[in-house]
Every structure is written in structure tokens, then in C-alpha cells.
Short mmCIF file of C-alpha atoms in Angstrom, two decimals:
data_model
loop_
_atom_site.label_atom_id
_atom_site.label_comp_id
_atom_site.label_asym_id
_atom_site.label_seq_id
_atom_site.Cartn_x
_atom_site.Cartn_y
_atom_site.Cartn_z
CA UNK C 1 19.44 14.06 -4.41
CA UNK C 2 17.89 10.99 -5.41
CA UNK C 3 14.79 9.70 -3.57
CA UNK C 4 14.25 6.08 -3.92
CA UNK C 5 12.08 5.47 -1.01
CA UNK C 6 8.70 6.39 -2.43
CA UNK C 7 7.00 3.32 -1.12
CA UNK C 8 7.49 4.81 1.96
CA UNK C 9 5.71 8.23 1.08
CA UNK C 10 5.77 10.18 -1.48
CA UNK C 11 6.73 14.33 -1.93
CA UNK C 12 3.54 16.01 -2.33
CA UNK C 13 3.15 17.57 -5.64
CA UNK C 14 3.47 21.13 -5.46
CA UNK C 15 -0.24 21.73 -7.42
CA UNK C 16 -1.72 19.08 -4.73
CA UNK C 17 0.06 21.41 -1.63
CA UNK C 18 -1.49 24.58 -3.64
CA UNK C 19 -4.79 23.26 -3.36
CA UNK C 20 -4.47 22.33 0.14
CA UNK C 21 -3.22 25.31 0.82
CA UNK C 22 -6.14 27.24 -0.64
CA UNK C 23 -8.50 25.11 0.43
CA UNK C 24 -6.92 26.31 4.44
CA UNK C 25 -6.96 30.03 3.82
CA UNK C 26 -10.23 30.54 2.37
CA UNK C 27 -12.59 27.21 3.38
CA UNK C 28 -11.93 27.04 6.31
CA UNK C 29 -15.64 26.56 7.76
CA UNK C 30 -16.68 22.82 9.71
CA UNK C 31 -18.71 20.70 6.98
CA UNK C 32 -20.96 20.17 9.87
CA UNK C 33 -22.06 23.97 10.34
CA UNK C 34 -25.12 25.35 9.51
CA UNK C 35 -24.07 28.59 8.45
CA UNK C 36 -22.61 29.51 4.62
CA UNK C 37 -18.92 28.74 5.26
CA UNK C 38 -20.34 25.14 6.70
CA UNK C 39 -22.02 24.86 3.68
CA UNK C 40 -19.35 25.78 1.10
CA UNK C 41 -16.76 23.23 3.08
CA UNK C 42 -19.53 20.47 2.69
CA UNK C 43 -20.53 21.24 -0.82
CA UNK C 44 -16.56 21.05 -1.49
CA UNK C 45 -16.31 18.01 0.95
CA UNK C 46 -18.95 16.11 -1.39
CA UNK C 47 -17.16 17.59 -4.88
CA UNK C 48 -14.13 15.75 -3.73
CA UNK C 49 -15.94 12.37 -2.89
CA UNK C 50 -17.63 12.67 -5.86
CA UNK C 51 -14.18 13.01 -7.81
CA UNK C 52 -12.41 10.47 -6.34
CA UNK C 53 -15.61 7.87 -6.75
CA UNK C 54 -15.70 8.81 -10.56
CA UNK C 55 -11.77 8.23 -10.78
CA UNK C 56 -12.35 4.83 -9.50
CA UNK C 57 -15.65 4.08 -11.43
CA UNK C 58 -18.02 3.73 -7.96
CA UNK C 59 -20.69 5.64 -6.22
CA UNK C 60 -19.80 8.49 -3.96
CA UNK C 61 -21.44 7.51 -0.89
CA UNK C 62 -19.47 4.41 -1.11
CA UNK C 63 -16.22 6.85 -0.17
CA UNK C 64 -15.50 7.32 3.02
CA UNK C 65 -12.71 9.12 4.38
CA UNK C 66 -10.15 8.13 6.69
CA UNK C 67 -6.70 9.59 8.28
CA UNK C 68 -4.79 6.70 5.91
CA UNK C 69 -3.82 3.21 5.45
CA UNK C 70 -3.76 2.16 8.82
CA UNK C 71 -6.73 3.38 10.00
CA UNK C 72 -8.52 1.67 6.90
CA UNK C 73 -7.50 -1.41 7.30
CA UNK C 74 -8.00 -1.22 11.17
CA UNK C 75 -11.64 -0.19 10.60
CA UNK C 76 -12.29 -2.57 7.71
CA UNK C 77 -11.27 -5.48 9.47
CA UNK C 78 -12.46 -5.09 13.36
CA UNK C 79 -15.49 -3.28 11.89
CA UNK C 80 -16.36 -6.47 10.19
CA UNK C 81 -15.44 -8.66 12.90
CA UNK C 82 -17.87 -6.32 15.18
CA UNK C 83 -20.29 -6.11 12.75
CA UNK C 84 -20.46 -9.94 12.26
CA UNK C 85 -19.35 -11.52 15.07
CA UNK C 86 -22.85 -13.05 15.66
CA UNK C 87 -22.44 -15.01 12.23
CA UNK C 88 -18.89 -16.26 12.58
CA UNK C 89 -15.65 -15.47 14.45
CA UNK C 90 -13.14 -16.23 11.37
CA UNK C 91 -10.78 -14.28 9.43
CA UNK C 92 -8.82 -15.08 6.45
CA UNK C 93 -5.41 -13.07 5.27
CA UNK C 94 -1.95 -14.51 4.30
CA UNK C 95 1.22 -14.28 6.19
CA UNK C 96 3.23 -10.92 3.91
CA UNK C 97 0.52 -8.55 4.62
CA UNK C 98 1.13 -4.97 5.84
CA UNK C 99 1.69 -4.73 9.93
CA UNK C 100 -1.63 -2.64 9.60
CA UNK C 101 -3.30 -5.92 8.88
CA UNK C 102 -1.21 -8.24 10.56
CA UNK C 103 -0.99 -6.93 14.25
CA UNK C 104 -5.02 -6.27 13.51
CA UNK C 105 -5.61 -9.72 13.10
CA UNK C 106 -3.68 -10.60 16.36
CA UNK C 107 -5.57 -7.89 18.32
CA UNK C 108 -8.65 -9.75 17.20
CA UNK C 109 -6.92 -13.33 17.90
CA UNK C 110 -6.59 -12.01 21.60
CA UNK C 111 -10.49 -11.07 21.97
CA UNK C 112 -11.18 -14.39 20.64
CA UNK C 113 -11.46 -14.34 17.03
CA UNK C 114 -10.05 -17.49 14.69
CA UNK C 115 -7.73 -15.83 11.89
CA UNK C 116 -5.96 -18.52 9.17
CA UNK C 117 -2.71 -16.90 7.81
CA UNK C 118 -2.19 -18.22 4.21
CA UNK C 119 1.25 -18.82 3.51
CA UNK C 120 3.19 -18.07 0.32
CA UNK C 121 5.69 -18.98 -2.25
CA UNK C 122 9.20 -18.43 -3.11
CA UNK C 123 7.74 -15.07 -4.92
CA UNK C 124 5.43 -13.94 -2.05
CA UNK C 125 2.18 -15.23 -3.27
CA UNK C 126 -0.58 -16.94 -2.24
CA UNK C 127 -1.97 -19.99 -3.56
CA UNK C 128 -5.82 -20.08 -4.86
CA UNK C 129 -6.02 -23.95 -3.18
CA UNK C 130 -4.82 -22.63 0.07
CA UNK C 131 -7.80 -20.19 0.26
CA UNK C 132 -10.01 -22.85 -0.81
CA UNK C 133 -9.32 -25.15 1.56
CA UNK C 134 -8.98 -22.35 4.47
CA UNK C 135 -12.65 -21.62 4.23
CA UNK C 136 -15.01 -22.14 6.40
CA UNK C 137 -18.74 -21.92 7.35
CA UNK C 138 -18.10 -19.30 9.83
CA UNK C 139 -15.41 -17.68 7.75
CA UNK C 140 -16.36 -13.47 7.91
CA UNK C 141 -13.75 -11.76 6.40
CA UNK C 142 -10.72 -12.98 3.91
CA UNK C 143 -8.38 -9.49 3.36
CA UNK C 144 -5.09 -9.69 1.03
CA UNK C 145 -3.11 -6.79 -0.13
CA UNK C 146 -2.92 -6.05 -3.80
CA UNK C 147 0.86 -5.31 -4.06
CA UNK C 148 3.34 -6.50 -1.46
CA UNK C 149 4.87 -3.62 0.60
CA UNK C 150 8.46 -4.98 0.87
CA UNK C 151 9.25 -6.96 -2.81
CA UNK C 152 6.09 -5.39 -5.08
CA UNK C 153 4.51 -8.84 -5.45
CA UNK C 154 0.82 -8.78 -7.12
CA UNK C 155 -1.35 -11.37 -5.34
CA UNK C 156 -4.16 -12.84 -7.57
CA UNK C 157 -7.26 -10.91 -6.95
CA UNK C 158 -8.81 -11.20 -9.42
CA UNK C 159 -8.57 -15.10 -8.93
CA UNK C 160 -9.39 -14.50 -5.15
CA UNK C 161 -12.77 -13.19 -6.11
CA UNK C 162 -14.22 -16.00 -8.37
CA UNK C 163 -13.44 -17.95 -5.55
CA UNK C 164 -15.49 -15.36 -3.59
CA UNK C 165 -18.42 -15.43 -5.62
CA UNK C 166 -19.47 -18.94 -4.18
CA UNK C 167 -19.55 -17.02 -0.67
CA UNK C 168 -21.50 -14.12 -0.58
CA UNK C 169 -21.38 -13.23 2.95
CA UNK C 170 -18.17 -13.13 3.06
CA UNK C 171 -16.26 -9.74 3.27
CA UNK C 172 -13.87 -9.13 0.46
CA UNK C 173 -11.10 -6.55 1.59
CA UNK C 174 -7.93 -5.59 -0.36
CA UNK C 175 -5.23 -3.29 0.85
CA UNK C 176 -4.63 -1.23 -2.10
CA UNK C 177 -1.74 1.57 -0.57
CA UNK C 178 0.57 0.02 -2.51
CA UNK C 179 -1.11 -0.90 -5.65
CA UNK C 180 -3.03 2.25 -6.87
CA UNK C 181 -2.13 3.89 -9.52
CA UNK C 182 -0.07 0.50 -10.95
CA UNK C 183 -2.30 -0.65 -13.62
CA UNK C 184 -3.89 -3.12 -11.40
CA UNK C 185 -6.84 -0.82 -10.85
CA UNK C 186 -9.58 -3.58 -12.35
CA UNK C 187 -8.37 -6.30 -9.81
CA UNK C 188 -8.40 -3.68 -7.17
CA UNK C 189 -12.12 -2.77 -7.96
CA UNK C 190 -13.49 -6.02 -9.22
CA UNK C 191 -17.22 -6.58 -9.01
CA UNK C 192 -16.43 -8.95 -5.66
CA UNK C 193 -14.23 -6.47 -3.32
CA UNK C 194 -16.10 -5.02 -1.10
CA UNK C 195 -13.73 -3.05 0.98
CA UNK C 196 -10.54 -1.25 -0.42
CA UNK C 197 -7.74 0.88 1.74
CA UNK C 198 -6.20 3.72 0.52
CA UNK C 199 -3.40 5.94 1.92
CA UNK C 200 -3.28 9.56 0.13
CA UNK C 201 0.61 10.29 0.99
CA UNK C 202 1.56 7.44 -1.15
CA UNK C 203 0.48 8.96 -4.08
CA UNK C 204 1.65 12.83 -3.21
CA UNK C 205 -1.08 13.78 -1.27
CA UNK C 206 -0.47 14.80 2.20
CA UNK C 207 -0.09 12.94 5.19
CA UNK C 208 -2.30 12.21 7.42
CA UNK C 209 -5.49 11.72 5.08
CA UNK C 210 -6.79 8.32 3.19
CA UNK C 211 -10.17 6.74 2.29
CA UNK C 212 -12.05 3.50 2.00
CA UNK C 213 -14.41 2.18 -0.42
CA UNK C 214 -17.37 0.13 0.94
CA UNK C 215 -19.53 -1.49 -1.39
CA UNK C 216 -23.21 -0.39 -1.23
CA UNK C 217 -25.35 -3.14 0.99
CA UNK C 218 -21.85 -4.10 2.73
CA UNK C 219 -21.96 -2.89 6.36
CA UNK C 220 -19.30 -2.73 9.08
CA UNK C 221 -19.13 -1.34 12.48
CA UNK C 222 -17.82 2.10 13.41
CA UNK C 223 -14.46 2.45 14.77
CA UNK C 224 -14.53 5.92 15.34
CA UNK C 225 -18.06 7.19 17.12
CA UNK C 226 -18.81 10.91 17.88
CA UNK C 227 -20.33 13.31 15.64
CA UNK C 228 -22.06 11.90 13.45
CA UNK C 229 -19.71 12.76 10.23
CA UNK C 230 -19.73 10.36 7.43
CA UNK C 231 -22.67 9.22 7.38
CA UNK C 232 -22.34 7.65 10.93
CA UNK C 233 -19.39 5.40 9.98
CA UNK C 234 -16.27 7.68 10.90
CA UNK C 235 -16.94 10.44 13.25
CA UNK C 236 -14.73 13.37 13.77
CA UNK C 237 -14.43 16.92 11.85
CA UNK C 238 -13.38 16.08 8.41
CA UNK C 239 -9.60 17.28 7.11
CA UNK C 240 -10.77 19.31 4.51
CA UNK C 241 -7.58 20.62 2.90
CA UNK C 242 -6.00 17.67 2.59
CA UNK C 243 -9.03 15.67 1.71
CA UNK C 244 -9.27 18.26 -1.32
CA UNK C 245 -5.36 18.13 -2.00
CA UNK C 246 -6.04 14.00 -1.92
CA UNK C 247 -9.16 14.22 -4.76
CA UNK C 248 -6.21 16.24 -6.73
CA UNK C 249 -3.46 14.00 -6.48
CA UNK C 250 -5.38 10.75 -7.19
CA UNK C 251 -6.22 12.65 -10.44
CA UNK C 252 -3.10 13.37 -11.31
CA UNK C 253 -1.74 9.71 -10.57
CA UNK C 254 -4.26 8.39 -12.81
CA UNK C 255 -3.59 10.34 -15.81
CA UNK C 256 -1.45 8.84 -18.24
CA UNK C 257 -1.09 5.90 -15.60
CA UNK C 258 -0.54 3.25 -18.17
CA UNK C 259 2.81 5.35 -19.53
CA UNK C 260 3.86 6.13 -16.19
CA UNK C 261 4.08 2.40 -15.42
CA UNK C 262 5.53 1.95 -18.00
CA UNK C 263 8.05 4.52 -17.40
CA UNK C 264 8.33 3.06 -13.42
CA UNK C 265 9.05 -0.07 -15.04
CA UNK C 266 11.60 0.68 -17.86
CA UNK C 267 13.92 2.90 -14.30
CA UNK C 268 13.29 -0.63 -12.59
CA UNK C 269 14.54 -2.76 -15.14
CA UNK C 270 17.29 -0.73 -15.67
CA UNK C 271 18.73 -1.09 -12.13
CA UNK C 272 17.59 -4.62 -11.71
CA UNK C 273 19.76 -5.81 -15.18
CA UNK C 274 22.22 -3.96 -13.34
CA UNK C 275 22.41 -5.48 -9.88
CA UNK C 276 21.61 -8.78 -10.56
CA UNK C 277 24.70 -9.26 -12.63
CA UNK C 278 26.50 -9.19 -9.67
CA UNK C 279 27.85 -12.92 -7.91
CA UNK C 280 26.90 -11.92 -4.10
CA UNK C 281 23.14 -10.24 -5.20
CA UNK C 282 20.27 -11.97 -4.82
CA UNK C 283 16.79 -9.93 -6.18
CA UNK C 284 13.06 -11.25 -4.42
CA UNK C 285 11.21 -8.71 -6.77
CA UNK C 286 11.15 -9.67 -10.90
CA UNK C 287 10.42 -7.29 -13.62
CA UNK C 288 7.51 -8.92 -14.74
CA UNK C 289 3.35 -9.02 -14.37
CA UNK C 290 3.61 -10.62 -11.20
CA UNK C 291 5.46 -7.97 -9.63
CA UNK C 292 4.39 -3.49 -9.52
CA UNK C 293 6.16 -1.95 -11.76
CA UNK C 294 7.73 0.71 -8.70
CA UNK C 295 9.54 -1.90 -6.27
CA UNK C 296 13.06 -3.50 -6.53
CA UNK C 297 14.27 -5.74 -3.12
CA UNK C 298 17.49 -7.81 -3.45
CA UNK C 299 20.27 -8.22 -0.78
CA UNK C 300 24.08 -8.06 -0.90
CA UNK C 301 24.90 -11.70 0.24
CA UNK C 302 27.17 -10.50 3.58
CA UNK C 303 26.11 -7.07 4.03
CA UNK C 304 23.27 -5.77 6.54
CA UNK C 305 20.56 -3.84 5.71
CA UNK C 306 20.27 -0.54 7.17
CA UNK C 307 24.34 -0.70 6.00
CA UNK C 308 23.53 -0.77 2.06
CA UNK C 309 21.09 2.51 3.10
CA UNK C 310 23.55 4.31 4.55
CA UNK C 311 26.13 3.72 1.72
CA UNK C 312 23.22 4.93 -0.18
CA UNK C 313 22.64 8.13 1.61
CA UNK C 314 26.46 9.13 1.69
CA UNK C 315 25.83 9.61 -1.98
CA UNK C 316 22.64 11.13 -1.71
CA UNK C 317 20.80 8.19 -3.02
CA UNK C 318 17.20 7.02 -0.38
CA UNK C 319 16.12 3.96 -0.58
CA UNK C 320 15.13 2.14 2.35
CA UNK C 321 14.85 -1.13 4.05
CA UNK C 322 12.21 -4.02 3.26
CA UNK C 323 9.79 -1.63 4.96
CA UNK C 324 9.80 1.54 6.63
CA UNK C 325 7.34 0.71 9.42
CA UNK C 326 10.18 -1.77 10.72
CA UNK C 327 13.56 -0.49 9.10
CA UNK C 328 14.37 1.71 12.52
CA UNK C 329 13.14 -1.55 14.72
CA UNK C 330 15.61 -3.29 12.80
CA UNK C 331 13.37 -6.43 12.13
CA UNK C 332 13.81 -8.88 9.42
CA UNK C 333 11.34 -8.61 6.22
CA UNK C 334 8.20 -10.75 7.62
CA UNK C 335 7.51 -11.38 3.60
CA UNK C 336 10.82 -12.66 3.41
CA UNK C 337 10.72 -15.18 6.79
CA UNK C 338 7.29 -16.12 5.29
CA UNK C 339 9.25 -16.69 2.18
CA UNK C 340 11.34 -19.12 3.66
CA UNK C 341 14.43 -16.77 3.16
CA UNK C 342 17.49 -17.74 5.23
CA UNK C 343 17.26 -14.79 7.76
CA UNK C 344 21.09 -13.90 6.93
CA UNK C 345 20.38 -13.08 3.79
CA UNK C 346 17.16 -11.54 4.62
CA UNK C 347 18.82 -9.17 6.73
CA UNK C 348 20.66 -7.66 4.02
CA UNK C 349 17.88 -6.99 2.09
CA UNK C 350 16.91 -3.59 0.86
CA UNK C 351 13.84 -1.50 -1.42
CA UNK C 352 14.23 0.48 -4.29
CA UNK C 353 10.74 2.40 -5.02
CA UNK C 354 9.82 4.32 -7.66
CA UNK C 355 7.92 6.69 -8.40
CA UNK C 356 6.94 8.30 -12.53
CA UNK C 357 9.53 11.09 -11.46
CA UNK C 358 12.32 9.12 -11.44
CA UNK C 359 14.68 9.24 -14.20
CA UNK C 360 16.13 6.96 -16.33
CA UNK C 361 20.08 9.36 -15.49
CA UNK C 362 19.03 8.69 -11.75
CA UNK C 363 18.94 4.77 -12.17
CA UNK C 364 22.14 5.14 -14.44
CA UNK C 365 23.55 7.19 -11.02
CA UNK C 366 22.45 4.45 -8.75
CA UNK C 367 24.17 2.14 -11.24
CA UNK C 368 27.53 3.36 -11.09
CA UNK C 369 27.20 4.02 -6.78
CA UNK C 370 26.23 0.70 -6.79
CA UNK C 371 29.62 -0.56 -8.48
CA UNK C 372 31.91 1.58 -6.09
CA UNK C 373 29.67 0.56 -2.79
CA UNK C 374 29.65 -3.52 -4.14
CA UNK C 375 33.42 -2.83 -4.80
CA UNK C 376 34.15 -1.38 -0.94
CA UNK C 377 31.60 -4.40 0.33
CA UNK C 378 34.02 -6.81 -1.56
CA UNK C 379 36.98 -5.71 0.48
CA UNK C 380 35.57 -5.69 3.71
CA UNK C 381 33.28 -9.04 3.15
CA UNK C 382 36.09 -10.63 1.01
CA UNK C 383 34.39 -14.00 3.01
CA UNK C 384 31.24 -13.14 3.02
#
């Protein structure tokens, strides 16, 4: 078997399922409790904050955990708006962002809230002079993804925050699921982002567990109200054993990180010098800076989607979809249609994602599939 599809989520390491494991036979007290085993879970509920705050070079009570991705960027964004609606009722993200952001944004567009959706180019990025120009004096929040779910592309942070700088009171929030652990770890934590999402299961911790960072003096509303836990921010009894198994894995993905991407990026090229010698492929993702070095989209001109994936599963091969939040709705990419894309071709398109597991003898495998499946396409789409 092959698995492809590790944008999507990720196998949890076997080491990171040990510790979580471990952690759920013999810590198994509430953080919250008074008693000993309340007080060993909390002094190993602070060890891991403290771990995962040194990995990323920030304070630990500027870690606060979450149940993932979604809930981050959910709290992030209609924290802030909740948090600052008395100052301005704005909102700034682009138009290839994450449904976690997007259908946020619209949630707060119903209540009453002004959100500008920058638009892209024919690579999926945003331009500096669009943000410029979309900012206002009641602008609150401006939140853009480091990597692009669907085609890998990097938007400019790092460019996004110098424009920041000349607008202090303005939150800075980057979705980072996609783009930790991709050498892109000083954009992501550049001295002007203030918020940053992170998703533990796409980086072989389990499911079901993330964080946030929140930059010291940087305050946002609670989403989640109840108990008290986390320092008031994000009630509700904390998931210990994976929140442990999480500290682990980020750890692990960090080490070495420079040859794994490089590793992630030599199984990419590999399969995109491949593909794209083909007449009837077209590839949206480009082996180069401007792209992560894990994600590979291009589309067989005449042949659907969720088609391709299935060819691909027949010989034990995953890959997915432009995104697995909307491969089973059937939807066309939203970063392609944002793209401009002609939606026929869009609708063919499909995601390779890597992960440093992958093999160069599994991209040569995909390789030769991929001659035998474009050969059967042929017949059928001879007019395609």
C-alpha cells in the first residue's frame, strides 16, 4: 500500500501512539484535581506546553490547546471579532483559505461583520497591494494560511507582516496545519503573527487534539466557557494522552526537518517530471519555493476527479481529491475557481501529499500506474 493522502491526516507514529498510550494507563488523573494524580497530569500537562513552546521558540503560556485545526481557527477568528467588535467590525482573509476559515468568516458576515476576501493569482497567491489597499481603519483581523491545502502554495507572510507592522492593532493570524514542519517555520512565527493554528493529526499525532499560539498582550474572547481550564480561554477537561502523544510528534517532525523536506521534495519532483510530460496533464502546484515541498495537484484534461482516485486505489495507491473536507461532497477546488480555472478542468483535479516516509520506489510505483491508468483514460477519452 501506498498512502499518498497525508495532507489529509497522517498515520500516527507508533512511538507517538506509545506515549499516548502510557500516558492513558497510568495518568489518568483530571489536571484540575487537587489530589496527587491531579497533580502529576498537570505537572505533565505543563511539561508538554512547555515542549512544544521551546520547539517553536515562544513562551509556554502562549500555548493553548485545542481539539485541532478547526476549532483554532474558529476561536481565533470569532474570538477576535468578539473581543473587538467595539473597535471595528472588519476582517481580512483571501479567497483559497481552508473551509475552517472560510465558512467562519461567513458565519460572522451573517451577524454583521464586514470580511474583504483577497483574491489570487494563477499560482494561488495573494498580492501584497491587494492587502494594502483592503485595509481599513476599522480593519480587526487579516488571517491567511501559510501553505495552501489543495495545490501547497506558500503565501507571503513574511511580506504580510511588514505590512502589519504599520497596524498594530490589528490581529495577525496564520493557519499553519499545513505548513509546519515545511521549512517555513520563521514566516510562520515571525515577530508580527499573533495567532497561529495547529492540527496535531497532520503531523502523526492523534486525532482529535491541536493548539494555538497567542502572542503575549494579544487577547481574544473565549469560545469555549466552563471550567475554567486554560487559563480561562478554552474550558473543558484537557485530552491528556493525546496532548502528550502531540508534544512527541511535533518533536519528531522537527528533527532533521530541513532533510526531510528535502527528501518530500526530491519524491515530489520525481512524480511531477513524470506527469507533466504527459499532453492531457495540467499541474497547479510547482516544485519550487513558492510551493511546500509535500503537495502535487494537476488534472487529467477529460477525466473526473474522484475517477483518477479510484484508479488509484485499485492499485493500492491513496491520494485524494483537491481536499478531503469536500472530496465526498464532490465540490470543485474553491482555490482553483478562485484561480480562475475552467471548472472542467478543475474537476479533474487531484492531490498527491507527502509525507518524509514516502519513498523514492513508491513515486517510481506511482510512475509506472500512472502510465497504464493515462493509457486506459486515452481509450475511453480518445476526445477528451
Amino acid at each position: 500500500m501506498i498512502y499518498f493522502d497525508n495532507s489529509a491526516t497522517t498515520q500516527v507514529d507508533k512511538t507517538v501512539l506509545e506515549t499516548y498510550q502510557k500516558v492513558s494507563n497510568q495518568i489518568w488523573g483530571n489536571p484540575s484535581s487537587l489530589h496527587n494524580m491531579g497533580e502529576t497530569a498537570f505537572n505533565l500537562l505543563e511539561q508538554s506546553r512547555k515542549q512544544i513552546a521551546d520547539l517553536l521558540n515562544v513562551q509556554p503560556h502562549e500555548i493553548f490547546f485545542t481539539s485541532g485545526g478547526t476549532e483554532g481557527d474558529n476561536w481565533v477568528i470569532k474570538g477576535t471579532a468578539i473581543e473587538k467588535r467595539a473597535y471595528g467590525k472588519h476582517l481580512i482573509t483571501t479567497m483559497v483559505e481552508h473551509p475552517a476559515v472560510q465558512n467562519t468568516m461567513a458565519q460572522l458576515e451573517q451577524l454583521g461583520f464586514d470580511v474583504t476576501y483577497l483574491p489570487v493569482d494563477d499560482e494561488g497567491r495573494i498580492s501584497i497591494q491587494d492587502l494594502k489597499d483592503a485595509i481599513r481603519p476599522d480593519t480587526i483581523l487579516v488571517s491567511i494560511m501559510a501553505v495552501n491545502n489543495e495545490i501547497g502554495t506558500v503565501q507571503p507572510l513574511t511580506e504580510v507582516a511588514e505590512v502589519l507592522k504599520d497596524y498594530p492593532k490589528i490581529h495577525f493570524h496564520v493557519d499553519a496545519v499545513q505548513g509546519i514542519g515545511k521549512g517555513i517555520q520563521s514566516a510562520i512565527m515571525n515577530d508580527r503573527v499573533d495567532f497561529v493554528t495547529f492540527s496535531g493529526h497532520k503531523f502523526h499525532a492523534p486525532r482529535g487534539v491541536g493548539f494555538i499560539y497567542a502572542r503575549q498582550g494579544r487577547r481574544i474572547a473565549p469560545l469555549m466557557t466552563g471550567g475554567g481550564q486554560e487559563k480561562n480561554l478554552r474550558s473543558g477537561t484537557e485530552n491528556l494522552p493525546a496532548i502528550a502523544a502531540m508534544a512527541k510528534a511535533l518533536r519528531l517532525l522537527l528533527t532533521d526537518e530541513k532533510q526531510k523536506v528535502a527528501h518530500q521534495a526530491q519524491v515530489k519532483q520525481a512524480i511531477y517530471d513524470h506527469v507533466t510530460s504527459f499532453d492531457k496533464v495540467v499541474a497547479f502546484s510547482k516544485c519550487d519555493a513558492g510551493f511546500a515541498p509535500h503537495i502535487l495537484c494537476f488534472a487529467i484534461k477529460g477525466v473526473r476527479g474522484e475517477t483518477i482516485v479510484h484508479a488509484f486505489e485499485s492499485h493500492d495507491i491513496y491520494i485524494s481529491t483537491t481536499s478531503a473536507c469536500s472530496s465526498k461532497k464532490q465540490q470543485a477546488s474553491s482555490t482553483l475557481t478562485a484561480m480562475n480555472v475552467d471548472q472542467q478542468i478543475s474537476t479533474s483535479a487531484v492531490r498527491v501529499s507527502l509525507d518524509s516516509a514516502n519513498t523514492m520506489e513508491e513515486a517510481e510505483r506511482f510512475n509506472k500506474v500512472f502510465d497504464q491508468l493515462y493509457q486506459d483514460f486515452s481509450k475511453i477519452n480518445q476526445n477528451a
